[in-house]
Structure formats: C-alpha cells, structure tokens
Amino acid sequence: MWKSLRIGVLLLVLLLVATQQWLDRIATQSWRDPLWVGIFPVSAEDSATARDYVAGLTAKDFADIEEFFSREGQRYRLPVTQPVHLELYPPGSESPPQLPADAGLVARMWWSLKLRYFAAGHTSFPGRAPATVRLFVLYHDPAHLERVPDSHGLQKGLVGIVHAFADPAMAGSNDLVIAHELLHTVGASDKYDPASGAPLVPAGLGDPDQRPLYPQQDTEIMAGRRALSPTESEMPRSLRHVVVGDATALEIRWSRP
C-alpha cells in the first residue's frame, strides 16, 4: 500500500512539473504580448568597481537589448512591436549557485534544481511585478580577470546566469551575452562549435545566402561570433549588427516550418 502511495505521489509530482513546463513554453513562445524579463544584478566579487557599477545601473543601460528584439521581431512580422520588456530589479546581495566547470550530468541536474530554488527566493520584491524570465547578471571587476566564466540560460525554470564585466566599455558585449542567454530560456540552442567556438554553417551565419559567403556582415545571436572566414571569427562589440537567424527563429516560434 505505502509503495503504491509513494509511486502515486511521485507520478503526480512529475505530472505537475511537466504541466508547468508546458505552460511556461506556451507563455514564452506565444509572442502576443511582451515577454517580461527581469534583470537581477549582482556584484560578483568584493570589489568597489563592481559594486559601484551595479549600484549605478539604470533601465536605460539595457535599452539596446529591447531595441534589438524589436528590430528583429519586425523582420519576422511578429504581432507584438516589443517582443521583450526588460525590467531592472534591485541589486542582490547573494550570488546564485555556480555550475562547476567539470560538472557531469547528475551535477548539472542538481545545480539546475538549486538555481531554480534560489531564484524562487531572490526575485520577489513587494510592489514589483514578478518577471517571467529571471536573469541574474553577475558583474566582475575587469582588473581581476581577463575572461568571465561561462553563462547559462535554462528553459526549464526560465532562469539564467550571465557573467558580465563591470566596465562601461564592455556594455555592448554584455548586452550580447544577456540576449543570447535570454534566448536559451525560450528554447534557442547554440549555433557554434563547442570545441572551437566557430559559428556553425549554415545555422550560425548571419546570412547563409550572402555571396561571397565571407566575411559575414552580421552575427547570428546564438553563434555569438561573426564569421570572417571558414576558420576565423570575432565577437561583435554591440548588438547593432547582430541578427536572429532563421534556425533560431524557428526554435523560439518566431516563424513556422
């Protein structure tokens, strides 16, 4: 009897989780209304530079990301003129759990659960509307490291961690990473070779029909780098010449097969 009861409870939990994931997918891929995205900034280290940068952030600092999604949404004739609305929330005092670099499948699953639990307890503010997608943006002092850790966006849980530089000169590059991880949360996959970082052909090219093919004029957002040749690429400094490619548009339901 108790065994049957435990199995029944487990099946009920699994059903509820599956139902919530299905509802989340519908809510984030309908594109009838703006997707409400919360930016939760955090100083990633005990650094006056990082703390001051986070304290000085305003909603205008993320306007280029909204403009990018509006511009690209118009290209795909979305019914909503502003597909994404970014809302800046108060700075956090605690960093979310980090994914170990050598994490295996079980460790990644456990980290995902911890991150979702953390997000549930650190994204609610009295008088502020709750965000549908929650992005923790961890700002690092550029004097302390040359390369930030990898960022992650999860569709399950609609939450992500973005590592960024606390440097106004890097704001454009930070925007690119934020937009990239945001698209992960709504179903987009990476369009680059994980071993080399090179954009995949053709899905990772800004314009696969461009002739000559190289150098590409635009960067595909989920590739993250502009292909200069079959073996060379570079990260853009802003979202100005970045596009949502056809393969990505299909994944996030901006287009249909």
CSV table of C-alpha atoms in Angstrom, one decimal:
chain,number,residue,atom,x,y,z
A,1,MET,CA,0.0,0.0,0.0
A,2,TRP,CA,2.7,2.5,1.0
A,3,LYS,CA,4.7,1.6,-2.0
A,4,SER,CA,1.8,2.3,-4.3
A,5,LEU,CA,1.1,5.6,-2.5
A,6,ARG,CA,4.7,6.7,-2.9
A,7,ILE,CA,4.6,5.9,-6.6
A,8,GLY,CA,1.3,7.7,-7.0
A,9,VAL,CA,2.7,10.8,-5.3
A,10,LEU,CA,5.8,10.7,-7.5
A,11,LEU,CA,3.7,10.4,-10.6
A,12,LEU,CA,1.6,13.3,-9.5
A,13,VAL,CA,4.7,15.5,-8.9
A,14,LEU,CA,6.1,14.6,-12.3
A,15,LEU,CA,2.8,15.4,-13.9
A,16,LEU,CA,2.7,18.8,-12.2
A,17,VAL,CA,6.2,19.6,-13.3
A,18,ALA,CA,5.5,18.5,-16.9
A,19,THR,CA,2.3,20.6,-16.9
A,20,GLN,CA,4.2,23.7,-15.6
A,21,GLN,CA,6.9,23.3,-18.2
A,22,TRP,CA,4.2,23.1,-20.9
A,23,LEU,CA,2.5,26.2,-19.6
A,24,ASP,CA,5.9,28.0,-19.5
A,25,ARG,CA,6.6,27.1,-23.1
A,26,ILE,CA,3.2,28.5,-24.2
A,27,ALA,CA,3.7,31.7,-22.1
A,28,THR,CA,7.1,32.4,-23.5
A,29,GLN,CA,6.6,31.4,-27.1
A,30,SER,CA,3.2,32.9,-27.9
A,31,TRP,CA,4.7,36.4,-28.6
A,32,ARG,CA,1.3,38.0,-28.4
A,33,ASP,CA,2.4,40.2,-25.5
A,34,PRO,CA,5.9,41.4,-24.4
A,35,LEU,CA,7.9,38.8,-22.6
A,36,TRP,CA,8.7,40.3,-19.1
A,37,VAL,CA,12.3,39.7,-18.4
A,38,GLY,CA,13.8,40.6,-15.0
A,39,ILE,CA,17.4,41.7,-14.7
A,40,PHE,CA,18.8,41.0,-11.2
A,41,PRO,CA,22.3,42.5,-11.0
A,42,VAL,CA,24.8,41.2,-8.5
A,43,SER,CA,28.4,42.2,-7.7
A,44,ALA,CA,30.3,39.0,-8.4
A,45,GLU,CA,33.1,39.9,-6.0
A,46,ASP,CA,34.2,42.1,-3.2
A,47,SER,CA,35.3,44.9,-5.4
A,48,ALA,CA,34.4,48.6,-5.2
A,49,THR,CA,34.5,48.8,-9.0
A,50,ALA,CA,31.9,46.0,-9.4
A,51,ARG,CA,29.7,47.3,-6.5
A,52,ASP,CA,29.7,50.9,-7.8
A,53,TYR,CA,28.9,49.7,-11.3
A,54,VAL,CA,26.0,47.6,-10.1
A,55,ALA,CA,24.7,50.5,-8.0
A,56,GLY,CA,24.8,52.9,-11.0
A,57,LEU,CA,22.8,50.7,-13.4
A,58,THR,CA,19.5,52.0,-14.7
A,59,ALA,CA,16.9,50.6,-17.1
A,60,LYS,CA,18.4,52.7,-19.9
A,61,ASP,CA,21.5,50.6,-19.7
A,62,PHE,CA,19.5,47.7,-21.2
A,63,ALA,CA,17.6,49.6,-23.8
A,64,ASP,CA,19.7,48.3,-26.7
A,65,ILE,CA,18.6,44.8,-25.9
A,66,GLU,CA,14.9,45.7,-26.1
A,67,GLU,CA,15.7,47.6,-29.4
A,68,PHE,CA,17.4,44.5,-30.8
A,69,PHE,CA,14.4,42.3,-30.1
A,70,SER,CA,12.0,44.9,-31.5
A,71,ARG,CA,14.1,45.2,-34.7
A,72,GLU,CA,14.4,41.5,-35.2
A,73,GLY,CA,10.8,40.8,-34.3
A,74,GLN,CA,9.7,43.2,-37.0
A,75,ARG,CA,11.8,41.3,-39.6
A,76,TYR,CA,9.8,38.2,-38.7
A,77,ARG,CA,6.5,40.1,-38.6
A,78,LEU,CA,5.6,39.3,-35.0
A,79,PRO,CA,2.2,40.6,-33.9
A,80,VAL,CA,3.8,42.5,-31.0
A,81,THR,CA,6.0,45.5,-31.6
A,82,GLN,CA,8.0,45.0,-28.4
A,83,PRO,CA,8.6,41.3,-28.0
A,84,VAL,CA,10.8,41.7,-24.9
A,85,HIS,CA,10.5,44.0,-22.0
A,86,LEU,CA,13.5,44.2,-19.6
A,87,GLU,CA,12.9,45.3,-16.0
A,88,LEU,CA,15.8,46.2,-13.8
A,89,TYR,CA,15.3,44.9,-10.2
A,90,PRO,CA,17.2,45.9,-7.1
A,91,PRO,CA,20.8,44.6,-6.7
A,92,GLY,CA,21.2,41.3,-4.9
A,93,SER,CA,23.5,40.7,-2.0
A,94,GLU,CA,23.9,37.0,-2.6
A,95,SER,CA,25.3,35.2,-5.7
A,96,PRO,CA,23.3,32.3,-7.2
A,97,PRO,CA,24.8,28.8,-7.2
A,98,GLN,CA,27.5,28.3,-9.8
A,99,LEU,CA,27.9,25.4,-12.1
A,100,PRO,CA,31.3,23.6,-11.6
A,101,ALA,CA,33.4,23.6,-14.8
A,102,ASP,CA,33.8,19.8,-14.6
A,103,ALA,CA,30.1,19.1,-13.7
A,104,GLY,CA,28.7,15.8,-15.1
A,105,LEU,CA,25.1,15.1,-15.9
A,106,VAL,CA,24.0,14.5,-12.3
A,107,ALA,CA,25.8,17.5,-11.0
A,108,ARG,CA,24.3,19.7,-13.7
A,109,MET,CA,20.8,18.5,-12.8
A,110,TRP,CA,21.4,19.2,-9.1
A,111,TRP,CA,22.7,22.6,-9.9
A,112,SER,CA,19.7,23.3,-12.1
A,113,LEU,CA,17.4,22.5,-9.1
A,114,LYS,CA,19.4,24.6,-6.7
A,115,LEU,CA,19.4,27.6,-9.2
A,116,ARG,CA,15.6,27.4,-9.6
A,117,TYR,CA,15.2,27.2,-5.8
A,118,PHE,CA,17.5,30.2,-5.4
A,119,ALA,CA,15.6,32.2,-8.0
A,120,ALA,CA,12.3,31.5,-6.2
A,121,GLY,CA,13.6,33.1,-3.1
A,122,HIS,CA,15.5,36.0,-4.5
A,123,THR,CA,13.3,37.5,-7.3
A,124,SER,CA,10.2,38.7,-5.3
A,125,PHE,CA,10.0,42.3,-4.3
A,126,PRO,CA,6.9,44.0,-2.7
A,127,GLY,CA,5.2,46.3,-5.1
A,128,ARG,CA,7.1,45.0,-8.2
A,129,ALA,CA,5.5,42.8,-10.8
A,130,PRO,CA,7.1,39.3,-11.0
A,131,ALA,CA,9.3,38.6,-14.0
A,132,THR,CA,8.5,35.6,-16.3
A,133,VAL,CA,12.2,35.1,-17.2
A,134,ARG,CA,14.7,35.8,-14.5
A,135,LEU,CA,18.3,36.6,-15.3
A,136,PHE,CA,21.0,37.0,-12.7
A,137,VAL,CA,23.7,39.2,-14.1
A,138,LEU,CA,26.9,38.9,-12.2
A,139,TYR,CA,29.3,41.8,-12.8
A,140,HIS,CA,33.1,41.2,-12.5
A,141,ASP,CA,35.9,43.7,-12.0
A,142,PRO,CA,37.8,43.6,-15.3
A,143,ALA,CA,41.0,44.3,-13.3
A,144,HIS,CA,40.7,40.9,-11.7
A,145,LEU,CA,40.2,38.7,-14.7
A,146,GLU,CA,40.6,38.7,-18.4
A,147,ARG,CA,37.7,36.3,-19.2
A,148,VAL,CA,34.5,35.9,-17.3
A,149,PRO,CA,33.1,32.4,-16.5
A,150,ASP,CA,30.6,30.8,-18.9
A,151,SER,CA,27.0,32.0,-18.8
A,152,HIS,CA,23.9,29.7,-18.7
A,153,GLY,CA,20.3,30.1,-19.7
A,154,LEU,CA,17.7,27.4,-18.7
A,155,GLN,CA,14.4,26.9,-20.4
A,156,LYS,CA,13.3,24.7,-17.6
A,157,GLY,CA,12.6,27.2,-14.8
A,158,LEU,CA,13.0,30.2,-17.1
A,159,VAL,CA,16.2,31.4,-15.3
A,160,GLY,CA,19.7,32.2,-16.3
A,161,ILE,CA,23.1,33.3,-15.0
A,162,VAL,CA,25.0,35.9,-17.0
A,163,HIS,CA,28.6,36.8,-16.3
A,164,ALA,CA,29.5,40.3,-17.4
A,165,PHE,CA,32.2,42.9,-17.0
A,166,ALA,CA,31.7,45.9,-14.7
A,167,ASP,CA,33.0,48.3,-17.4
A,168,PRO,CA,31.0,50.8,-19.5
A,169,ALA,CA,33.3,50.0,-22.5
A,170,MET,CA,32.1,46.4,-22.3
A,171,ALA,CA,28.3,47.2,-22.1
A,172,GLY,CA,27.7,46.3,-25.7
A,173,SER,CA,29.4,42.9,-25.3
A,174,ASN,CA,27.4,42.3,-22.1
A,175,ASP,CA,24.2,43.1,-24.0
A,176,LEU,CA,25.1,40.3,-26.5
A,177,VAL,CA,25.6,37.7,-23.8
A,178,ILE,CA,22.4,38.8,-22.0
A,179,ALA,CA,20.3,38.5,-25.2
A,180,HIS,CA,22.0,35.1,-26.0
A,181,GLU,CA,21.2,33.6,-22.6
A,182,LEU,CA,17.7,35.1,-22.7
A,183,LEU,CA,17.0,33.2,-25.9
A,184,HIS,CA,18.2,30.0,-24.3
A,185,THR,CA,15.4,30.3,-21.8
A,186,VAL,CA,12.8,30.4,-24.6
A,187,GLY,CA,14.1,27.5,-26.5
A,188,ALA,CA,17.0,28.6,-28.7
A,189,SER,CA,20.1,26.4,-29.0
A,190,ASP,CA,23.7,27.3,-29.5
A,191,LYS,CA,24.8,27.8,-33.1
A,192,TYR,CA,28.6,27.4,-32.6
A,193,ASP,CA,31.1,24.6,-32.4
A,194,PRO,CA,31.6,23.9,-28.7
A,195,ALA,CA,35.2,22.9,-29.3
A,196,SER,CA,36.4,25.8,-31.4
A,197,GLY,CA,33.7,28.4,-30.8
A,198,ALA,CA,33.4,28.9,-34.5
A,199,PRO,CA,29.9,29.6,-35.9
A,200,LEU,CA,28.2,26.6,-37.4
A,201,VAL,CA,27.4,26.6,-41.1
A,202,PRO,CA,24.8,27.5,-42.1
A,203,ALA,CA,22.8,28.0,-38.9
A,204,GLY,CA,25.4,30.1,-37.2
A,205,LEU,CA,25.9,32.6,-40.0
A,206,GLY,CA,24.1,36.0,-40.0
A,207,ASP,CA,23.3,35.5,-43.7
A,208,PRO,CA,23.9,32.0,-45.1
A,209,ASP,CA,22.9,33.3,-48.6
A,210,GLN,CA,25.4,36.1,-48.7
A,211,ARG,CA,27.8,36.0,-51.6
A,212,PRO,CA,30.7,35.9,-51.3
A,213,LEU,CA,30.0,34.0,-48.0
A,214,TYR,CA,32.9,35.5,-46.1
A,215,PRO,CA,33.4,37.8,-44.3
A,216,GLN,CA,29.8,37.8,-42.9
A,217,GLN,CA,28.3,41.2,-42.4
A,218,ASP,CA,26.2,40.2,-39.4
A,219,THR,CA,26.5,38.0,-36.4
A,220,GLU,CA,23.9,35.3,-35.6
A,221,ILE,CA,22.8,35.8,-32.0
A,222,MET,CA,23.1,32.2,-30.9
A,223,ALA,CA,26.5,31.8,-32.6
A,224,GLY,CA,27.8,34.8,-30.7
A,225,ARG,CA,30.6,35.5,-33.2
A,226,ARG,CA,30.8,36.9,-36.7
A,227,ALA,CA,32.4,34.5,-39.2
A,228,LEU,CA,35.3,36.3,-41.1
A,229,SER,CA,36.3,33.1,-42.9
A,230,PRO,CA,35.9,29.3,-42.5
A,231,THR,CA,38.4,29.4,-39.7
A,232,GLU,CA,38.3,32.9,-38.3
A,233,SER,CA,35.6,34.8,-36.3
A,234,GLU,CA,35.2,37.7,-33.9
A,235,MET,CA,32.8,38.7,-31.2
A,236,PRO,CA,30.9,41.9,-32.0
A,237,ARG,CA,31.1,44.9,-29.7
A,238,SER,CA,27.3,45.5,-29.7
A,239,LEU,CA,24.0,44.2,-30.9
A,240,ARG,CA,24.0,46.7,-33.8
A,241,HIS,CA,25.0,44.1,-36.5
A,242,VAL,CA,23.5,41.0,-34.7
A,243,VAL,CA,20.5,39.1,-36.1
A,244,VAL,CA,18.2,36.3,-35.1
A,245,GLY,CA,18.8,33.7,-37.8
A,246,ASP,CA,16.1,31.5,-39.4
A,247,ALA,CA,17.1,28.4,-37.4
A,248,THR,CA,16.8,30.3,-34.1
A,249,ALA,CA,13.5,32.0,-35.2
A,250,LEU,CA,12.1,28.5,-35.8
A,251,GLU,CA,13.1,27.3,-32.3
A,252,ILE,CA,11.6,30.2,-30.5
A,253,ARG,CA,8.5,30.2,-32.7
A,254,TRP,CA,9.0,33.5,-34.4
A,255,SER,CA,8.5,31.5,-37.6
A,256,ARG,CA,6.9,28.2,-38.7
A,257,PRO,CA,8.3,25.4,-40.8
